[in-house]
PDB file of C-alpha atoms in Angstrom:
ATOM      1  CA  MET W   1      16.321  39.075  12.093  1.00  0.00           C
ATOM      2  CA  LYS W   2      17.133  36.392  14.651  1.00  0.00           C
ATOM      3  CA  ARG W   3      13.703  34.880  14.123  1.00  0.00           C
ATOM      4  CA  ILE W   4      14.225  34.655  10.355  1.00  0.00           C
ATOM      5  CA  PHE W   5      17.651  33.087  10.878  1.00  0.00           C
ATOM      6  CA  PHE W   6      16.146  30.544  13.294  1.00  0.00           C
ATOM      7  CA  ILE W   7      13.417  29.612  10.784  1.00  0.00           C
ATOM      8  CA  LEU W   8      16.021  29.162   8.043  1.00  0.00           C
ATOM      9  CA  ILE W   9      18.072  26.867  10.289  1.00  0.00           C
ATOM     10  CA  ILE W  10      15.008  24.744  11.132  1.00  0.00           C
ATOM     11  CA  ASN W  11      14.048  24.466   7.449  1.00  0.00           C
ATOM     12  CA  ALA W  12      17.590  23.440   6.559  1.00  0.00           C
ATOM     13  CA  MET W  13      17.530  20.724   9.223  1.00  0.00           C
ATOM     14  CA  PHE W  14      14.256  19.307   7.891  1.00  0.00           C
ATOM     15  CA  PHE W  15      15.674  19.346   4.356  1.00  0.00           C
ATOM     16  CA  VAL W  16      18.795  17.437   5.415  1.00  0.00           C
ATOM     17  CA  LEU W  17      16.705  14.853   7.274  1.00  0.00           C
ATOM     18  CA  ALA W  18      14.453  14.357   4.246  1.00  0.00           C
ATOM     19  CA  VAL W  19      17.412  13.947   1.891  1.00  0.00           C
ATOM     20  CA  ASN W  20      19.088  11.470   4.238  1.00  0.00           C
ATOM     21  CA  SER W  21      15.856   9.452   4.476  1.00  0.00           C
ATOM     22  CA  LEU W  22      15.590   9.253   0.699  1.00  0.00           C
ATOM     23  CA  HIS W  23      19.248   8.288   0.336  1.00  0.00           C
ATOM     24  CA  SER W  24      18.701   5.424   2.775  1.00  0.00           C
ATOM     25  CA  CYS W  25      16.211   3.934   0.262  1.00  0.00           C
ATOM     26  CA  VAL W  26      18.208   4.382  -2.964  1.00  0.00           C
ATOM     27  CA  GLY W  27      19.680   1.183  -4.373  1.00  0.00           C
ATOM     28  CA  ARG W  28      17.851  -1.091  -1.948  1.00  0.00           C
ATOM     29  CA  LEU W  29      15.427  -3.925  -2.740  1.00  0.00           C
ATOM     30  CA  LEU W  30      11.796  -4.111  -1.662  1.00  0.00           C
ATOM     31  CA  ILE W  31       9.491  -7.073  -2.354  1.00  0.00           C
ATOM     32  CA  ILE W  32       5.717  -6.761  -2.681  1.00  0.00           C
ATOM     33  CA  ALA W  33       3.579  -9.905  -2.484  1.00  0.00           C
ATOM     34  CA  VAL W  34       0.275  -9.928  -4.379  1.00  0.00           C
ATOM     35  CA  SER W  35      -2.429 -12.504  -5.025  1.00  0.00           C
ATOM     36  CA  ASN W  36      -3.812 -13.222  -8.487  1.00  0.00           C
ATOM     37  CA  SER W  37      -6.876 -10.931  -8.305  1.00  0.00           C
ATOM     38  CA  PRO W  38      -6.879  -7.979 -10.759  1.00  0.00           C
ATOM     39  CA  ASP W  39      -6.891  -5.278  -8.072  1.00  0.00           C
ATOM     40  CA  GLN W  40      -3.906  -6.866  -6.320  1.00  0.00           C
ATOM     41  CA  ILE W  41      -1.907  -7.007  -9.548  1.00  0.00           C
ATOM     42  CA  ILE W  42      -2.827  -3.406 -10.421  1.00  0.00           C
ATOM     43  CA  MET W  43      -2.099  -1.977  -6.973  1.00  0.00           C
ATOM     44  CA  GLY W  44       1.097  -4.000  -6.603  1.00  0.00           C
ATOM     45  CA  GLN W  45       2.396  -2.437  -9.813  1.00  0.00           C
ATOM     46  CA  MET W  46       1.153   0.991  -8.772  1.00  0.00           C
ATOM     47  CA  MET W  47       3.021   0.845  -5.467  1.00  0.00           C
ATOM     48  CA  SER W  48       6.089  -0.495  -7.271  1.00  0.00           C
ATOM     49  CA  VAL W  49       6.219   2.390  -9.764  1.00  0.00           C
ATOM     50  CA  LEU W  50       5.433   5.019  -7.117  1.00  0.00           C
ATOM     51  CA  ILE W  51       8.079   3.748  -4.682  1.00  0.00           C
ATOM     52  CA  ASN W  52      10.733   3.437  -7.381  1.00  0.00           C
ATOM     53  CA  GLU W  53      10.050   6.892  -8.818  1.00  0.00           C
ATOM     54  CA  ARG W  54       9.876   8.600  -5.429  1.00  0.00           C
ATOM     55  CA  THR W  55      12.744   6.881  -3.595  1.00  0.00           C
ATOM     56  CA  GLY W  56      14.957   5.104  -6.127  1.00  0.00           C
ATOM     57  CA  THR W  57      14.276   1.785  -4.407  1.00  0.00           C
ATOM     58  CA  THR W  58      14.224  -1.299  -6.629  1.00  0.00           C
ATOM     59  CA  VAL W  59      10.880  -3.071  -6.216  1.00  0.00           C
ATOM     60  CA  ASN W  60      10.158  -6.686  -7.145  1.00  0.00           C
ATOM     61  CA  ILE W  61       6.668  -8.163  -7.221  1.00  0.00           C
ATOM     62  CA  THR W  62       6.015 -11.783  -6.321  1.00  0.00           C
ATOM     63  CA  GLN W  63       2.605 -13.098  -7.393  1.00  0.00           C
ATOM     64  CA  LEU W  64       1.131 -15.818  -5.187  1.00  0.00           C
ATOM     65  CA  GLY W  65      -2.081 -17.820  -5.178  1.00  0.00           C
ATOM     66  CA  ASP W  66      -4.072 -16.177  -2.423  1.00  0.00           C
ATOM     67  CA  LEU W  67      -4.076 -13.736   0.499  1.00  0.00           C
ATOM     68  CA  LYS W  68      -3.011 -16.371   3.009  1.00  0.00           C
ATOM     69  CA  ALA W  69       0.099 -17.126   0.954  1.00  0.00           C
ATOM     70  CA  CYS W  70       0.895 -13.395   0.759  1.00  0.00           C
ATOM     71  CA  HIS W  71       0.480 -12.999   4.521  1.00  0.00           C
ATOM     72  CA  GLU W  72       2.678 -16.021   5.277  1.00  0.00           C
ATOM     73  CA  THR W  73       5.357 -14.863   2.828  1.00  0.00           C
ATOM     74  CA  VAL W  74       5.577 -11.467   4.528  1.00  0.00           C
ATOM     75  CA  LEU W  75       5.452 -13.091   7.960  1.00  0.00           C
ATOM     76  CA  LYS W  76       8.447 -15.266   7.023  1.00  0.00           C
ATOM     77  CA  GLY W  77      10.400 -12.219   5.844  1.00  0.00           C
ATOM     78  CA  LYS W  78      10.393 -13.269   2.178  1.00  0.00           C
ATOM     79  CA  ALA W  79       8.407 -10.163   1.201  1.00  0.00           C
ATOM     80  CA  CYS W  80       7.988  -6.730   2.770  1.00  0.00           C
ATOM     81  CA  ILE W  81       4.490  -5.565   1.842  1.00  0.00           C
ATOM     82  CA  TYR W  82       1.195  -7.090   0.786  1.00  0.00           C
ATOM     83  CA  ILE W  83      -2.390  -5.952   0.269  1.00  0.00           C
ATOM     84  CA  SER W  84      -5.356  -7.198   2.261  1.00  0.00           C
ATOM     85  CA  TYR W  85      -8.940  -6.239   3.020  1.00  0.00           C
ATOM     86  CA  ILE W  86     -10.261  -5.007   6.348  1.00  0.00           C
ATOM     87  CA  GLY W  87     -13.233  -7.381   6.362  1.00  0.00           C
ATOM     88  CA  VAL W  88     -11.072 -10.384   5.482  1.00  0.00           C
ATOM     89  CA  ALA W  89      -8.602  -9.577   8.252  1.00  0.00           C
ATOM     90  CA  GLN W  90     -11.403  -9.027  10.751  1.00  0.00           C
ATOM     91  CA  GLY W  91     -12.991 -12.339   9.767  1.00  0.00           C
ATOM     92  CA  ASP W  92      -9.703 -14.123  10.495  1.00  0.00           C
ATOM     93  CA  MET W  93      -9.576 -12.740  14.028  1.00  0.00           C
ATOM     94  CA  GLU W  94     -10.808 -15.410  16.430  1.00  0.00           C
ATOM     95  CA  GLY W  95     -13.426 -14.239  18.909  1.00  0.00           C
ATOM     96  CA  ALA W  96     -13.701 -10.756  17.403  1.00  0.00           C
ATOM     97  CA  ASP W  97     -17.134  -9.153  17.346  1.00  0.00           C
ATOM     98  CA  VAL W  98     -18.562  -8.219  13.960  1.00  0.00           C
ATOM     99  CA  ILE W  99     -18.151  -4.458  13.466  1.00  0.00           C
ATOM    100  CA  ASN W 100     -19.926  -2.733  10.602  1.00  0.00           C
ATOM    101  CA  ASP W 101     -18.305   0.678  11.005  1.00  0.00           C
ATOM    102  CA  PRO W 102     -15.331   0.842   8.559  1.00  0.00           C
ATOM    103  CA  GLN W 103     -13.195   3.103  10.772  1.00  0.00           C
ATOM    104  CA  GLU W 104     -13.743   0.952  13.854  1.00  0.00           C
ATOM    105  CA  SER W 105     -12.935  -2.180  11.848  1.00  0.00           C
ATOM    106  CA  TYR W 106      -9.752  -0.563  10.523  1.00  0.00           C
ATOM    107  CA  THR W 107      -8.669   0.427  14.038  1.00  0.00           C
ATOM    108  CA  LEU W 108      -9.385  -3.073  15.332  1.00  0.00           C
ATOM    109  CA  VAL W 109      -7.402  -4.943  12.680  1.00  0.00           C
ATOM    110  CA  SER W 110      -4.577  -2.367  12.807  1.00  0.00           C
ATOM    111  CA  GLN W 111      -4.087  -2.881  16.533  1.00  0.00           C
ATOM    112  CA  SER W 112      -4.388  -6.654  16.225  1.00  0.00           C
ATOM    113  CA  TYR W 113      -1.824  -6.945  13.404  1.00  0.00           C
ATOM    114  CA  LEU W 114       0.610  -4.646  15.178  1.00  0.00           C
ATOM    115  CA  GLU W 115       0.448  -6.663  18.392  1.00  0.00           C
ATOM    116  CA  LYS W 116       0.307 -10.123  16.835  1.00  0.00           C
ATOM    117  CA  PHE W 117       2.444  -9.838  13.698  1.00  0.00           C
ATOM    118  CA  ASP W 118       4.446  -6.588  14.035  1.00  0.00           C
ATOM    119  CA  MET W 119       2.695  -5.430  10.865  1.00  0.00           C
ATOM    120  CA  VAL W 120       1.386  -1.931  10.133  1.00  0.00           C
ATOM    121  CA  TRP W 121      -1.783  -1.222   8.174  1.00  0.00           C
ATOM    122  CA  LEU W 122      -1.302   1.859   5.997  1.00  0.00           C
ATOM    123  CA  LYS W 123      -4.087   4.052   4.589  1.00  0.00           C
ATOM    124  CA  PRO W 124      -6.823   2.193   2.658  1.00  0.00           C
ATOM    125  CA  PHE W 125      -6.709   2.869  -1.082  1.00  0.00           C
ATOM    126  CA  GLY W 126     -10.416   3.724  -1.175  1.00  0.00           C
ATOM    127  CA  PHE W 127     -11.907   0.808  -3.113  1.00  0.00           C
ATOM    128  CA  GLN W 128     -13.471  -2.438  -2.001  1.00  0.00           C
ATOM    129  CA  GLY W 129     -12.131  -5.779  -3.118  1.00  0.00           C
ATOM    130  CA  PRO W 130     -10.919  -8.257  -4.062  1.00  0.00           C
ATOM    131  CA  LEU W 131     -12.040  -7.860  -7.664  1.00  0.00           C
ATOM    132  CA  THR W 132     -12.833 -10.786  -9.913  1.00  0.00           C
ATOM    133  CA  ASN W 133     -11.879 -10.923 -13.572  1.00  0.00           C
ATOM    134  CA  LYS W 134     -15.385  -9.797 -14.523  1.00  0.00           C
ATOM    135  CA  ALA W 135     -17.329  -6.616 -13.825  1.00  0.00           C
ATOM    136  CA  HIS W 136     -19.480  -6.994 -10.744  1.00  0.00           C
ATOM    137  CA  SER W 137     -22.023  -5.111  -8.677  1.00  0.00           C
ATOM    138  CA  LYS W 138     -21.325  -3.357  -5.396  1.00  0.00           C
ATOM    139  CA  LYS W 139     -22.973  -6.163  -3.441  1.00  0.00           C
ATOM    140  CA  ASP W 140     -20.333  -8.582  -4.757  1.00  0.00           C
ATOM    141  CA  ARG W 141     -17.449  -6.503  -3.465  1.00  0.00           C
ATOM    142  CA  GLY W 142     -15.559  -7.329  -0.311  1.00  0.00           C
ATOM    143  CA  THR W 143     -14.223  -4.603   1.978  1.00  0.00           C
ATOM    144  CA  LEU W 144     -11.706  -1.766   1.823  1.00  0.00           C
ATOM    145  CA  ALA W 145      -8.295  -2.725   0.482  1.00  0.00           C
ATOM    146  CA  ALA W 146      -5.140  -1.463   2.194  1.00  0.00           C
ATOM    147  CA  PRO W 147      -1.387  -2.089   2.051  1.00  0.00           C
ATOM    148  CA  ILE W 148       0.317  -3.762   5.005  1.00  0.00           C
ATOM    149  CA  ALA W 149       4.033  -3.501   5.800  1.00  0.00           C
ATOM    150  CA  THR W 150       6.161  -4.984   8.553  1.00  0.00           C
ATOM    151  CA  LYS W 151       7.514  -2.646  11.210  1.00  0.00           C
ATOM    152  CA  ASP W 152      11.008  -3.765  10.244  1.00  0.00           C
ATOM    153  CA  THR W 153      10.406  -2.714   6.633  1.00  0.00           C
ATOM    154  CA  LEU W 154       9.216   0.748   7.680  1.00  0.00           C
ATOM    155  CA  ARG W 155      12.278   1.090   9.901  1.00  0.00           C
ATOM    156  CA  LYS W 156      14.631   0.188   7.047  1.00  0.00           C
ATOM    157  CA  PHE W 157      12.815   2.425   4.557  1.00  0.00           C
ATOM    158  CA  PRO W 158      12.078   5.624   6.561  1.00  0.00           C
ATOM    159  CA  VAL W 159       9.888   7.426   3.992  1.00  0.00           C
ATOM    160  CA  LEU W 160       8.051   4.369   2.690  1.00  0.00           C
ATOM    161  CA  ASP W 161       4.847   4.849   4.681  1.00  0.00           C
ATOM    162  CA  ARG W 162       4.556   8.480   3.566  1.00  0.00           C
ATOM    163  CA  VAL W 163       5.093   7.515  -0.069  1.00  0.00           C
ATOM    164  CA  ILE W 164       2.557   4.668  -0.081  1.00  0.00           C
ATOM    165  CA  ASN W 165       0.031   6.713   1.889  1.00  0.00           C
ATOM    166  CA  LYS W 166      -0.110   9.162  -1.023  1.00  0.00           C
ATOM    167  CA  LEU W 167      -2.390   6.539  -2.598  1.00  0.00           C
ATOM    168  CA  GLY W 168      -4.731   6.661   0.403  1.00  0.00           C
ATOM    169  CA  ASN W 169      -8.370   7.322  -0.549  1.00  0.00           C
ATOM    170  CA  ARG W 170      -7.403   8.167  -4.145  1.00  0.00           C
ATOM    171  CA  ILE W 171      -8.739   5.028  -5.814  1.00  0.00           C
ATOM    172  CA  ASP W 172     -12.447   4.402  -5.372  1.00  0.00           C
ATOM    173  CA  ASN W 173     -14.520   1.531  -6.779  1.00  0.00           C
ATOM    174  CA  ASN W 174     -15.096   3.298 -10.103  1.00  0.00           C
ATOM    175  CA  ILE W 175     -11.418   4.086 -10.620  1.00  0.00           C
ATOM    176  CA  ILE W 176     -10.177   0.559  -9.852  1.00  0.00           C
ATOM    177  CA  GLU W 177     -12.823  -0.796 -12.257  1.00  0.00           C
ATOM    178  CA  GLU W 178     -11.637   1.599 -14.978  1.00  0.00           C
ATOM    179  CA  LEU W 179      -8.034   0.547 -14.392  1.00  0.00           C
ATOM    180  CA  ARG W 180      -9.035  -3.124 -14.531  1.00  0.00           C
ATOM    181  CA  LYS W 181     -10.748  -2.617 -17.891  1.00  0.00           C
ATOM    182  CA  LYS W 182      -7.722  -0.794 -19.291  1.00  0.00           C
ATOM    183  CA  THR W 183      -5.387  -3.604 -18.250  1.00  0.00           C
ATOM    184  CA  GLU W 184      -7.418  -6.106 -20.273  1.00  0.00           C
ATOM    185  CA  ASN W 185      -5.694  -4.867 -23.436  1.00  0.00           C
ATOM    186  CA  GLN W 186      -2.829  -2.723 -22.115  1.00  0.00           C
ATOM    187  CA  ASP W 187       0.297  -3.382 -20.078  1.00  0.00           C
ATOM    188  CA  VAL W 188      -0.435  -2.996 -16.356  1.00  0.00           C
ATOM    189  CA  LYS W 189       2.717  -1.004 -15.680  1.00  0.00           C
ATOM    190  CA  LYS W 190       1.877   1.437 -18.476  1.00  0.00           C
ATOM    191  CA  VAL W 191      -1.675   1.892 -17.163  1.00  0.00           C
ATOM    192  CA  VAL W 192      -0.628   2.600 -13.575  1.00  0.00           C
ATOM    193  CA  ARG W 193       2.176   4.922 -14.660  1.00  0.00           C
ATOM    194  CA  GLU W 194      -0.292   7.001 -16.679  1.00  0.00           C
ATOM    195  CA  PHE W 195      -2.635   7.132 -13.681  1.00  0.00           C
ATOM    196  CA  LEU W 196       0.131   8.237 -11.307  1.00  0.00           C
ATOM    197  CA  LYS W 197       1.211  10.959 -13.728  1.00  0.00           C
ATOM    198  CA  ALA W 198      -2.378  12.174 -14.089  1.00  0.00           C
ATOM    199  CA  GLN W 199      -2.586  12.393 -10.288  1.00  0.00           C
ATOM    200  CA  ASN W 200       0.738  14.297 -10.142  1.00  0.00           C
ATOM    201  CA  LEU W 201       2.210  11.570  -7.938  1.00  0.00           C
ATOM    202  CA  ILE W 202       5.239  10.989 -10.161  1.00  0.00           C
TER     203      ILE W 202
END
C-alpha cells in the first residue's frame, strides 16, 4: 500500500512539473529565422505550428537571404532558432578535419557550437538539404538538416527541445520532396499542419 502511495505521489509531482513547464511557454513569443530555400520555409512553418499547438507559444518566422544571415540574427538575439546543415557547419569550422561519418560530424559541430556560440543542435530532421526550387538527385543534396536553438532560449522555454525533437528522424529525403511539391500549389501552413496531424504530432 505504501509503495502504491509513493508511486502516486511521484507521478503527481511529474505531472505538476510538466504543467508548470507548459504554462511557462503560454503567451510568450518565439522567433524562427529561415533562409529562402524550400526546405527551410517548410520546416520553419512545421516547427511553428508544432510549437504553437503543443505549448501555446506564439511563433513568428523571419525569412532571410541565407544561412549566414540566419546564424547572425540568432547570434545577435533577434531570433531564437534557425535551421542549418551538419556539413555546412563543419565546413565553416576552421582547421577541422573532414569527417564522413554523420554521427561523428554531428557530435563535432554540436560541441563546437555549444562552446563557441552557446547554441544547441537538436535532433536532425532526417533529410539532406538545402533543397533548390527544382527536383534534384541525391548527389545534389547537401547534408543532414537540424534545428539549432540558443541555450538561453531553451532555458526560457523548458519543453521546447522535447517538442522540436519530436520531428527528429521523421522527415527523410522522400518526405521533404513530397512536401515541397505540395507547397507549389498549396499553402505551406496547410501542408505542414496536415502532415503533423497524419503523424499524430498535433
